[in-house]
Structures are given as C-alpha cells and as structure tokens.
Amino acid sequence: MLNIDLTGRRALVTGSSSGLGSAIALAMADAGASVAIHYLKDQRAADDVVARIRQRGGTAQAFQADVSVVSEVQRLFDEVTLAFGGLDILVNNAGMDGAAANCADSDPAQWARVLAVDLQAPYNCARLALKPMLAQQRGVIINITSVHEFIPWSGYSAYTSAKAGLSMFTKTLAQEVAGSGVRVLAIAPGAIKTPINASVWQDPKGLADLDEKIAMGRLGEPDEIGRVAAFLASDLASYITGTSIAVDGGMLIYPDFRHGG
Ligand code: BGC
C-alpha cells in the first residue's frame, strides 16, 4: 500500500479557517502532520477546523495574523515555532479575488490590497519559513496560485497579475534552494466550490456558465485540492520542485474547442 505519510511534520497553512485552506489542513492532519491553522478574522471558524482535526486524532492549533504585514508574520512564525518546535511545510493559501473592476474603473488601493494578500504575503511567509528549512535541509513550500496564473480574467487584473507573479516567485525560489533539500511548488486550482466564488456557483446561471468552462463539466471539491497538497508535501513527491500542478478538471485544455475552431 502506498500511503501519504506526513508523520512528525509540522505544517503552517495560511487562510485555513475556511475554503481550500481548511481542506488542505485537514488532509495534511489526516496524513499525520501537526497543523497550524492560520486565520485573519474568523477565530470561531479556525477553532472549528482545529476541533475537527482533534476529533480525528490529529494535532492542530489556531493562530491569528494579517500575513500581508511583515511584523505580524514575524509574530506568527514566533508563535508557531514556540508551539510546534519548528516548521517543515508552509502552504501559502490565504488569498482574495478582489472586487471585479476593469482597469480603467479600478481603485488603486484595492489593486494594491490584492497584490499585498496574494503576492506580498506569500513572500513574507516564505522568507521566514526558509530559515529553519534551510538549516534542517528539509522543507516544502506550496503556493496556491490559480488557473488564472495562465488564463486572463477580465475585471480581475490584480488577481491574475498576483497569481502569475506568485508562479514566477515559486520557480525562482525553487531554483534558489533546489540544492538544499527544500522543494517549492505551486498548485493551480480551477473553479473549486469554496466561499471565494460562492456568489457564482450558488446562482444557477453562474454555475452553468462556470461548468461550461471546465472540460469535466463540474466544479472541484476542496478535498480534491487537499489531497494533492498532502501528496506534494510528502516524500512521495521528492522529485517535484519549481512547477505548478494544475488541479482544474481540465479548465486549461480549452473545452470550448471540443467543437468548432
Ligand atoms: C478564483 C475563483 C474562480 C476560479 C475559476 C479561482 O482562482 O478564485 O473565483 O471561480 O478561479 O475562474
């Protein structure tokens, strides 16, 4: 039997009080990792994820921080290190789409906020995670990008720019540390059923439109990302670094070209 085994590994998953982050945290805990559940505002939701992990016999603790702020990330890492004694896995998952606005009508402060959360924050966290990882010659950093690191998306130029940037950050970082036992990867999810896009998939018209953009014809479930993250963090993926793994039900294979052209 081939098992994903993260026994003894300590993981920090940003934005893990809901959505993809909580599914990733649960999957990693199921594989044996101790998981730091990070949240920005919703302590109750974070505590709920911690409770679910503990019910399943796992180890987890909740931590609050605004990961776009350097000093808060320092405090977060100090707290996680104190609680868990180190760090082996970082998942930069916290993110936001931002409000839809074409460039000409957009607000610079909102554009900057999306960049701060979706690109600067992963940098803030990776920078500090690398210190213990390089010292112990072992570690995995997983950045959650999106199919929109590849696919343009009208109204969301901050998001697409941040995700494409995060993809290149992933590759550059992977190159910097490849000889040091640290792997750096990205997962590029497609449309997954989470709160981030609930306004679309809860609306029948929005759901039908989204399904048409997916070759498999359905949205993904959060645990379909969680399982991939657990695998990529494990030694089973020991030869994978510096690349984006798309988990998108075939969004990137241009399903519209099944006909016509
Ligand atoms: C976005 C979702 C969107 C999906 C597919 C994701 O990166 O966060 O809001 O539904 O891409 O377009």
PDB file of C-alpha atoms and ligand atoms in Angstrom:
ATOM      1  CA  MET A   1       0.000   0.000   0.000  1.00  0.00           C
ATOM      2  CA  LEU A   2       1.289   3.438  -0.938  1.00  0.00           C
ATOM      3  CA  ASN A   3       0.392   5.905   1.808  1.00  0.00           C
ATOM      4  CA  ILE A   4       0.860   9.650   2.095  1.00  0.00           C
ATOM      5  CA  ASP A   5       2.823   9.918   5.328  1.00  0.00           C
ATOM      6  CA  LEU A   6       3.468  13.271   6.977  1.00  0.00           C
ATOM      7  CA  THR A   7       4.065  11.859  10.448  1.00  0.00           C
ATOM      8  CA  GLY A   8       6.233  14.199  12.529  1.00  0.00           C
ATOM      9  CA  ARG A   9       5.966  17.061  10.013  1.00  0.00           C
ATOM     10  CA  ARG A  10       4.870  20.497  11.195  1.00  0.00           C
ATOM     11  CA  ALA A  11       2.775  22.479   8.721  1.00  0.00           C
ATOM     12  CA  LEU A  12       1.519  26.058   8.598  1.00  0.00           C
ATOM     13  CA  VAL A  13      -1.405  26.659   6.242  1.00  0.00           C
ATOM     14  CA  THR A  14      -2.337  30.312   5.792  1.00  0.00           C
ATOM     15  CA  GLY A  15      -6.014  31.112   5.440  1.00  0.00           C
ATOM     16  CA  SER A  16      -7.028  27.709   6.754  1.00  0.00           C
ATOM     17  CA  SER A  17     -10.176  28.677   8.654  1.00  0.00           C
ATOM     18  CA  SER A  18     -12.230  28.012   5.500  1.00  0.00           C
ATOM     19  CA  GLY A  19     -12.222  27.012   1.835  1.00  0.00           C
ATOM     20  CA  LEU A  20      -9.178  25.395   0.272  1.00  0.00           C
ATOM     21  CA  GLY A  21      -7.042  26.147   3.322  1.00  0.00           C
ATOM     22  CA  SER A  22      -9.178  24.127   5.712  1.00  0.00           C
ATOM     23  CA  ALA A  23      -9.332  21.208   3.254  1.00  0.00           C
ATOM     24  CA  ILE A  24      -5.540  21.299   2.888  1.00  0.00           C
ATOM     25  CA  ALA A  25      -5.096  21.461   6.679  1.00  0.00           C
ATOM     26  CA  LEU A  26      -7.458  18.501   7.201  1.00  0.00           C
ATOM     27  CA  ALA A  27      -5.741  16.401   4.542  1.00  0.00           C
ATOM     28  CA  MET A  28      -2.297  17.105   5.973  1.00  0.00           C
ATOM     29  CA  ALA A  29      -3.505  16.308   9.501  1.00  0.00           C
ATOM     30  CA  ASP A  30      -5.046  13.059   8.201  1.00  0.00           C
ATOM     31  CA  ALA A  31      -1.609  12.225   6.786  1.00  0.00           C
ATOM     32  CA  GLY A  32      -0.082  12.718  10.252  1.00  0.00           C
ATOM     33  CA  ALA A  33       1.191  16.315  10.227  1.00  0.00           C
ATOM     34  CA  SER A  34       0.730  18.760  13.101  1.00  0.00           C
ATOM     35  CA  VAL A  35      -1.023  21.731  11.551  1.00  0.00           C
ATOM     36  CA  ALA A  36      -1.009  25.435  12.432  1.00  0.00           C
ATOM     37  CA  ILE A  37      -4.383  26.840  11.404  1.00  0.00           C
ATOM     38  CA  HIS A  38      -3.912  30.464  10.432  1.00  0.00           C
ATOM     39  CA  TYR A  39      -6.797  32.954  10.193  1.00  0.00           C
ATOM     40  CA  LEU A  40      -7.242  36.680   9.738  1.00  0.00           C
ATOM     41  CA  LYS A  41     -10.619  37.449  11.321  1.00  0.00           C
ATOM     42  CA  ASP A  42     -12.790  34.402  11.898  1.00  0.00           C
ATOM     43  CA  GLN A  43     -11.476  32.816  15.083  1.00  0.00           C
ATOM     44  CA  ARG A  44     -14.607  30.712  15.512  1.00  0.00           C
ATOM     45  CA  ALA A  45     -14.116  29.103  12.081  1.00  0.00           C
ATOM     46  CA  ALA A  46     -10.427  28.477  12.831  1.00  0.00           C
ATOM     47  CA  ASP A  47     -11.316  26.886  16.186  1.00  0.00           C
ATOM     48  CA  ASP A  48     -13.830  24.703  14.362  1.00  0.00           C
ATOM     49  CA  VAL A  49     -11.135  23.392  11.984  1.00  0.00           C
ATOM     50  CA  VAL A  50      -8.868  22.734  14.976  1.00  0.00           C
ATOM     51  CA  ALA A  51     -11.695  20.824  16.685  1.00  0.00           C
ATOM     52  CA  ARG A  52     -12.367  18.722  13.567  1.00  0.00           C
ATOM     53  CA  ILE A  53      -8.692  17.789  13.334  1.00  0.00           C
ATOM     54  CA  ARG A  54      -8.515  16.899  17.027  1.00  0.00           C
ATOM     55  CA  GLN A  55     -11.685  14.784  16.747  1.00  0.00           C
ATOM     56  CA  ARG A  56      -9.908  12.767  14.061  1.00  0.00           C
ATOM     57  CA  GLY A  57      -6.978  12.235  16.434  1.00  0.00           C
ATOM     58  CA  GLY A  58      -4.736  14.883  14.891  1.00  0.00           C
ATOM     59  CA  THR A  59      -2.777  17.834  16.264  1.00  0.00           C
ATOM     60  CA  ALA A  60      -3.698  21.435  15.442  1.00  0.00           C
ATOM     61  CA  GLN A  61      -3.705  24.916  16.930  1.00  0.00           C
ATOM     62  CA  ALA A  62      -5.128  28.241  15.689  1.00  0.00           C
ATOM     63  CA  PHE A  63      -3.039  31.386  15.094  1.00  0.00           C
ATOM     64  CA  GLN A  64      -4.148  34.887  14.054  1.00  0.00           C
ATOM     65  CA  ALA A  65      -2.214  37.309  11.811  1.00  0.00           C
ATOM     66  CA  ASP A  66      -2.526  39.639   8.850  1.00  0.00           C
ATOM     67  CA  VAL A  67       0.022  37.919   6.631  1.00  0.00           C
ATOM     68  CA  SER A  68       0.374  40.986   4.408  1.00  0.00           C
ATOM     69  CA  VAL A  69       2.084  42.783   7.329  1.00  0.00           C
ATOM     70  CA  VAL A  70       5.750  41.859   7.885  1.00  0.00           C
ATOM     71  CA  SER A  71       5.709  42.385  11.672  1.00  0.00           C
ATOM     72  CA  GLU A  72       2.591  40.223  12.084  1.00  0.00           C
ATOM     73  CA  VAL A  73       4.176  37.432  10.064  1.00  0.00           C
ATOM     74  CA  GLN A  74       7.222  37.570  12.347  1.00  0.00           C
ATOM     75  CA  ARG A  75       4.922  37.224  15.377  1.00  0.00           C
ATOM     76  CA  LEU A  76       3.021  34.375  13.673  1.00  0.00           C
ATOM     77  CA  PHE A  77       6.227  32.447  12.983  1.00  0.00           C
ATOM     78  CA  ASP A  78       7.490  33.053  16.538  1.00  0.00           C
ATOM     79  CA  GLU A  79       4.206  31.680  17.926  1.00  0.00           C
ATOM     80  CA  VAL A  80       4.108  28.657  15.609  1.00  0.00           C
ATOM     81  CA  THR A  81       7.753  27.834  16.338  1.00  0.00           C
ATOM     82  CA  LEU A  82       7.139  28.066  20.073  1.00  0.00           C
ATOM     83  CA  ALA A  83       4.068  25.808  19.831  1.00  0.00           C
ATOM     84  CA  PHE A  84       5.403  23.199  17.383  1.00  0.00           C
ATOM     85  CA  GLY A  85       9.175  23.470  17.819  1.00  0.00           C
ATOM     86  CA  GLY A  86       9.849  24.129  14.119  1.00  0.00           C
ATOM     87  CA  LEU A  87       8.373  24.079  10.636  1.00  0.00           C
ATOM     88  CA  ASP A  88       8.581  21.576   7.771  1.00  0.00           C
ATOM     89  CA  ILE A  89       5.728  22.621   5.472  1.00  0.00           C
ATOM     90  CA  LEU A  90       4.384  26.058   4.550  1.00  0.00           C
ATOM     91  CA  VAL A  91       1.261  26.413   2.426  1.00  0.00           C
ATOM     92  CA  ASN A  92       0.698  29.960   1.199  1.00  0.00           C
ATOM     93  CA  ASN A  93      -3.027  29.642   0.656  1.00  0.00           C
ATOM     94  CA  ALA A  94      -4.577  32.860   2.004  1.00  0.00           C
ATOM     95  CA  GLY A  95      -5.872  34.881  -0.903  1.00  0.00           C
ATOM     96  CA  MET A  96      -8.632  37.017  -2.350  1.00  0.00           C
ATOM     97  CA  ASP A  97     -10.117  37.593  -5.814  1.00  0.00           C
ATOM     98  CA  GLY A  98     -10.794  41.289  -5.090  1.00  0.00           C
ATOM     99  CA  ALA A  99     -13.816  43.189  -6.373  1.00  0.00           C
ATOM    100  CA  ALA A 100     -14.412  42.993 -10.124  1.00  0.00           C
ATOM    101  CA  ALA A 101     -13.407  46.214 -11.904  1.00  0.00           C
ATOM    102  CA  ASN A 102     -11.891  46.764 -15.308  1.00  0.00           C
ATOM    103  CA  CYS A 103      -8.582  48.589 -15.116  1.00  0.00           C
ATOM    104  CA  ALA A 104      -9.916  51.973 -16.253  1.00  0.00           C
ATOM    105  CA  ASP A 105     -12.524  51.944 -13.480  1.00  0.00           C
ATOM    106  CA  SER A 106     -10.430  50.332 -10.766  1.00  0.00           C
ATOM    107  CA  ASP A 107      -9.302  51.715  -7.421  1.00  0.00           C
ATOM    108  CA  PRO A 108      -5.507  51.758  -6.816  1.00  0.00           C
ATOM    109  CA  ALA A 109      -5.909  50.985  -3.102  1.00  0.00           C
ATOM    110  CA  GLN A 110      -7.971  47.865  -3.856  1.00  0.00           C
ATOM    111  CA  TRP A 111      -5.500  46.769  -6.523  1.00  0.00           C
ATOM    112  CA  ALA A 112      -2.644  47.142  -4.017  1.00  0.00           C
ATOM    113  CA  ARG A 113      -4.580  45.183  -1.343  1.00  0.00           C
ATOM    114  CA  VAL A 114      -4.998  42.184  -3.671  1.00  0.00           C
ATOM    115  CA  LEU A 115      -1.281  42.274  -4.504  1.00  0.00           C
ATOM    116  CA  ALA A 116      -0.434  42.544  -0.791  1.00  0.00           C
ATOM    117  CA  VAL A 117      -2.522  39.498   0.155  1.00  0.00           C
ATOM    118  CA  ASP A 118      -1.938  37.313  -2.918  1.00  0.00           C
ATOM    119  CA  LEU A 119       1.749  38.039  -3.604  1.00  0.00           C
ATOM    120  CA  GLN A 120       3.498  40.006  -0.853  1.00  0.00           C
ATOM    121  CA  ALA A 121       2.089  37.755   1.911  1.00  0.00           C
ATOM    122  CA  PRO A 122       3.468  34.513   0.390  1.00  0.00           C
ATOM    123  CA  TYR A 123       6.837  36.251   0.137  1.00  0.00           C
ATOM    124  CA  ASN A 124       6.590  37.439   3.775  1.00  0.00           C
ATOM    125  CA  CYS A 125       5.896  33.872   4.925  1.00  0.00           C
ATOM    126  CA  ALA A 126       8.353  32.070   2.624  1.00  0.00           C
ATOM    127  CA  ARG A 127      11.160  34.352   3.750  1.00  0.00           C
ATOM    128  CA  LEU A 128      10.758  33.283   7.369  1.00  0.00           C
ATOM    129  CA  ALA A 129       9.923  29.629   6.646  1.00  0.00           C
ATOM    130  CA  LEU A 130      13.140  29.197   4.694  1.00  0.00           C
ATOM    131  CA  LYS A 131      15.334  29.894   7.720  1.00  0.00           C
ATOM    132  CA  PRO A 132      14.505  26.697   9.666  1.00  0.00           C
ATOM    133  CA  MET A 133      14.007  24.701   6.443  1.00  0.00           C
ATOM    134  CA  LEU A 134      17.458  25.538   5.075  1.00  0.00           C
ATOM    135  CA  ALA A 135      19.026  24.895   8.499  1.00  0.00           C
ATOM    136  CA  GLN A 136      17.478  21.410   8.705  1.00  0.00           C
ATOM    137  CA  GLN A 137      17.974  20.776   4.956  1.00  0.00           C
ATOM    138  CA  ARG A 138      14.340  19.752   4.639  1.00  0.00           C
ATOM    139  CA  GLY A 139      11.110  21.532   3.842  1.00  0.00           C
ATOM    140  CA  VAL A 140       8.333  22.105   1.348  1.00  0.00           C
ATOM    141  CA  ILE A 141       6.687  25.390   0.403  1.00  0.00           C
ATOM    142  CA  ILE A 142       3.452  25.164  -1.576  1.00  0.00           C
ATOM    143  CA  ASN A 143       1.996  28.325  -3.072  1.00  0.00           C
ATOM    144  CA  ILE A 144      -1.658  28.220  -4.068  1.00  0.00           C
ATOM    145  CA  THR A 145      -1.921  30.061  -7.367  1.00  0.00           C
ATOM    146  CA  SER A 146      -4.851  29.552  -9.750  1.00  0.00           C
ATOM    147  CA  VAL A 147      -5.631  28.666 -13.335  1.00  0.00           C
ATOM    148  CA  HIS A 148      -5.520  32.469 -13.572  1.00  0.00           C
ATOM    149  CA  GLU A 149      -1.749  32.366 -13.428  1.00  0.00           C
ATOM    150  CA  PHE A 150      -2.315  31.237 -17.053  1.00  0.00           C
ATOM    151  CA  ILE A 151      -5.813  32.427 -18.059  1.00  0.00           C
ATOM    152  CA  PRO A 152      -6.564  36.160 -18.324  1.00  0.00           C
ATOM    153  CA  TRP A 153      -9.733  37.213 -16.452  1.00  0.00           C
ATOM    154  CA  SER A 154     -11.420  40.499 -17.291  1.00  0.00           C
ATOM    155  CA  GLY A 155     -12.134  42.604 -14.215  1.00  0.00           C
ATOM    156  CA  TYR A 156      -9.528  40.820 -12.124  1.00  0.00           C
ATOM    157  CA  SER A 157      -6.195  42.192 -13.331  1.00  0.00           C
ATOM    158  CA  ALA A 158      -4.849  42.484  -9.784  1.00  0.00           C
ATOM    159  CA  TYR A 159      -5.657  38.812  -9.116  1.00  0.00           C
ATOM    160  CA  THR A 160      -4.260  37.477 -12.404  1.00  0.00           C
ATOM    161  CA  SER A 161      -1.123  39.600 -12.054  1.00  0.00           C
ATOM    162  CA  ALA A 162      -0.586  38.465  -8.463  1.00  0.00           C
ATOM    163  CA  LYS A 163      -1.088  34.782  -9.361  1.00  0.00           C
ATOM    164  CA  ALA A 164       1.233  34.948 -12.380  1.00  0.00           C
ATOM    165  CA  GLY A 165       3.729  36.695 -10.111  1.00  0.00           C
ATOM    166  CA  LEU A 166       3.324  34.020  -7.448  1.00  0.00           C
ATOM    167  CA  SER A 167       4.015  31.371 -10.082  1.00  0.00           C
ATOM    168  CA  MET A 168       7.298  33.036 -11.059  1.00  0.00           C
ATOM    169  CA  PHE A 169       8.152  33.573  -7.377  1.00  0.00           C
ATOM    170  CA  THR A 170       7.658  29.814  -6.912  1.00  0.00           C
ATOM    171  CA  LYS A 171      10.037  28.962  -9.744  1.00  0.00           C
ATOM    172  CA  THR A 172      12.691  31.470  -8.705  1.00  0.00           C
ATOM    173  CA  LEU A 173      12.594  30.342  -5.082  1.00  0.00           C
ATOM    174  CA  ALA A 174      12.737  26.691  -6.126  1.00  0.00           C
ATOM    175  CA  GLN A 175      15.846  27.473  -8.160  1.00  0.00           C
ATOM    176  CA  GLU A 176      17.472  29.287  -5.218  1.00  0.00           C
ATOM    177  CA  VAL A 177      17.042  26.388  -2.794  1.00  0.00           C
ATOM    178  CA  ALA A 178      16.969  23.302  -5.022  1.00  0.00           C
ATOM    179  CA  GLY A 179      20.308  22.031  -3.724  1.00  0.00           C
ATOM    180  CA  SER A 180      19.302  22.432  -0.075  1.00  0.00           C
ATOM    181  CA  GLY A 181      16.640  19.785   0.435  1.00  0.00           C
ATOM    182  CA  VAL A 182      13.814  22.320   0.153  1.00  0.00           C
ATOM    183  CA  ARG A 183      11.163  21.981  -2.553  1.00  0.00           C
ATOM    184  CA  VAL A 184       8.974  24.879  -3.703  1.00  0.00           C
ATOM    185  CA  LEU A 185       5.821  24.215  -5.690  1.00  0.00           C
ATOM    186  CA  ALA A 186       2.555  25.718  -6.762  1.00  0.00           C
ATOM    187  CA  ILE A 187      -0.892  24.222  -7.064  1.00  0.00           C
ATOM    188  CA  ALA A 188      -3.056  25.993  -9.637  1.00  0.00           C
ATOM    189  CA  PRO A 189      -6.677  25.212  -8.717  1.00  0.00           C
ATOM    190  CA  GLY A 190      -9.510  25.775 -11.157  1.00  0.00           C
ATOM    191  CA  ALA A 191     -13.046  26.515 -10.007  1.00  0.00           C
ATOM    192  CA  ILE A 192     -13.420  24.796  -6.649  1.00  0.00           C
ATOM    193  CA  LYS A 193     -16.562  25.066  -4.510  1.00  0.00           C
ATOM    194  CA  THR A 194     -15.443  27.450  -1.748  1.00  0.00           C
ATOM    195  CA  PRO A 195     -16.691  30.731  -0.246  1.00  0.00           C
ATOM    196  CA  ILE A 196     -14.431  32.736  -2.614  1.00  0.00           C
ATOM    197  CA  ASN A 197     -16.697  32.036  -5.615  1.00  0.00           C
ATOM    198  CA  ALA A 198     -19.926  31.102  -3.797  1.00  0.00           C
ATOM    199  CA  SER A 199     -21.805  34.029  -5.335  1.00  0.00           C
ATOM    200  CA  VAL A 200     -21.145  32.446  -8.750  1.00  0.00           C
ATOM    201  CA  TRP A 201     -21.853  28.745  -8.078  1.00  0.00           C
ATOM    202  CA  GLN A 202     -24.863  29.426  -5.846  1.00  0.00           C
ATOM    203  CA  ASP A 203     -26.521  31.187  -8.775  1.00  0.00           C
ATOM    204  CA  PRO A 204     -27.844  28.633 -11.336  1.00  0.00           C
ATOM    205  CA  LYS A 205     -26.830  30.792 -14.316  1.00  0.00           C
ATOM    206  CA  GLY A 206     -23.368  31.424 -12.880  1.00  0.00           C
ATOM    207  CA  LEU A 207     -22.941  27.720 -12.180  1.00  0.00           C
ATOM    208  CA  ALA A 208     -23.960  26.705 -15.715  1.00  0.00           C
ATOM    209  CA  ASP A 209     -21.544  29.250 -17.192  1.00  0.00           C
ATOM    210  CA  LEU A 210     -18.708  28.030 -14.958  1.00  0.00           C
ATOM    211  CA  ASP A 211     -19.396  24.342 -15.717  1.00  0.00           C
ATOM    212  CA  GLU A 212     -19.052  25.109 -19.442  1.00  0.00           C
ATOM    213  CA  LYS A 213     -15.553  26.407 -18.832  1.00  0.00           C
ATOM    214  CA  ILE A 214     -14.497  23.082 -17.259  1.00  0.00           C
ATOM    215  CA  ALA A 215     -13.794  20.068 -19.502  1.00  0.00           C
ATOM    216  CA  MET A 216     -15.027  17.669 -16.813  1.00  0.00           C
ATOM    217  CA  GLY A 217     -18.216  19.713 -16.554  1.00  0.00           C
ATOM    218  CA  ARG A 218     -18.262  20.194 -12.785  1.00  0.00           C
ATOM    219  CA  LEU A 219     -16.647  22.294 -10.079  1.00  0.00           C
ATOM    220  CA  GLY A 220     -13.979  20.724  -7.918  1.00  0.00           C
ATOM    221  CA  GLU A 221     -14.419  19.839  -4.249  1.00  0.00           C
ATOM    222  CA  PRO A 222     -11.986  21.375  -1.712  1.00  0.00           C
ATOM    223  CA  ASP A 223     -10.633  17.959  -0.672  1.00  0.00           C
ATOM    224  CA  GLU A 224      -9.587  17.328  -4.296  1.00  0.00           C
ATOM    225  CA  ILE A 225      -7.050  20.104  -3.674  1.00  0.00           C
ATOM    226  CA  GLY A 226      -6.321  18.981  -0.103  1.00  0.00           C
ATOM    227  CA  ARG A 227      -5.219  15.513  -1.196  1.00  0.00           C
ATOM    228  CA  VAL A 228      -2.872  16.904  -3.859  1.00  0.00           C
ATOM    229  CA  ALA A 229      -1.327  19.304  -1.345  1.00  0.00           C
ATOM    230  CA  ALA A 230      -0.712  16.465   1.129  1.00  0.00           C
ATOM    231  CA  PHE A 231       0.915  14.369  -1.615  1.00  0.00           C
ATOM    232  CA  LEU A 232       3.120  17.240  -2.829  1.00  0.00           C
ATOM    233  CA  ALA A 233       4.254  17.965   0.741  1.00  0.00           C
ATOM    234  CA  SER A 234       5.202  14.330   1.270  1.00  0.00           C
ATOM    235  CA  ASP A 235       8.351  12.441   0.302  1.00  0.00           C
ATOM    236  CA  LEU A 236       6.296  10.669  -2.389  1.00  0.00           C
ATOM    237  CA  ALA A 237       6.772  13.889  -4.380  1.00  0.00           C
ATOM    238  CA  SER A 238      10.510  14.044  -3.645  1.00  0.00           C
ATOM    239  CA  TYR A 239      11.489  14.847  -7.253  1.00  0.00           C
ATOM    240  CA  ILE A 240       8.928  17.598  -7.920  1.00  0.00           C
ATOM    241  CA  THR A 241      10.009  21.212  -7.499  1.00  0.00           C
ATOM    242  CA  GLY A 242       9.633  24.567  -9.232  1.00  0.00           C
ATOM    243  CA  THR A 243       6.449  23.844 -11.124  1.00  0.00           C
ATOM    244  CA  SER A 244       2.711  24.490 -10.972  1.00  0.00           C
ATOM    245  CA  ILE A 245       0.425  21.496 -10.759  1.00  0.00           C
ATOM    246  CA  ALA A 246      -2.968  22.372 -12.258  1.00  0.00           C
ATOM    247  CA  VAL A 247      -5.915  20.760 -10.465  1.00  0.00           C
ATOM    248  CA  ASP A 248      -8.745  22.127 -12.547  1.00  0.00           C
ATOM    249  CA  GLY A 249     -10.906  19.397 -14.115  1.00  0.00           C
ATOM    250  CA  GLY A 250      -9.475  20.428 -17.472  1.00  0.00           C
ATOM    251  CA  MET A 251     -10.113  24.166 -17.424  1.00  0.00           C
ATOM    252  CA  LEU A 252      -6.739  24.693 -19.065  1.00  0.00           C
ATOM    253  CA  ILE A 253      -7.457  22.436 -22.055  1.00  0.00           C
ATOM    254  CA  TYR A 254      -9.793  24.926 -23.730  1.00  0.00           C
ATOM    255  CA  PRO A 255     -13.019  22.879 -23.521  1.00  0.00           C
ATOM    256  CA  ASP A 256     -14.673  25.307 -25.981  1.00  0.00           C
ATOM    257  CA  PHE A 257     -12.559  23.659 -28.696  1.00  0.00           C
ATOM    258  CA  ARG A 258     -14.468  20.388 -28.389  1.00  0.00           C
ATOM    259  CA  HIS A 259     -16.382  21.841 -31.306  1.00  0.00           C
ATOM    260  CA  GLY A 260     -15.739  24.444 -33.962  1.00  0.00           C
ATOM    261  CA  GLY A 261     -12.380  26.050 -34.444  1.00  0.00           C
TER     262      GLY A 261
HETATM  263  C1  BGC B   1     -10.960  32.071  -8.378  1.00  0.00           C
HETATM  264  C2  BGC B   1     -12.416  31.704  -8.457  1.00  0.00           C
HETATM  265  C3  BGC B   1     -12.789  31.305  -9.866  1.00  0.00           C
HETATM  266  C4  BGC B   1     -11.826  30.279 -10.433  1.00  0.00           C
HETATM  267  C5  BGC B   1     -12.090  29.939 -11.882  1.00  0.00           C
HETATM  268  C6  BGC B   1     -10.132  30.958  -8.957  1.00  0.00           C
HETATM  269  O1  BGC B   1      -8.792  31.256  -8.887  1.00  0.00           O
HETATM  270  O2  BGC B   1     -10.590  32.314  -7.036  1.00  0.00           O
HETATM  271  O3  BGC B   1     -13.216  32.789  -8.017  1.00  0.00           O
HETATM  272  O4  BGC B   1     -14.097  30.754  -9.889  1.00  0.00           O
HETATM  273  O5  BGC B   1     -10.511  30.745 -10.310  1.00  0.00           O
HETATM  274  O6  BGC B   1     -12.232  31.081 -12.685  1.00  0.00           O
END
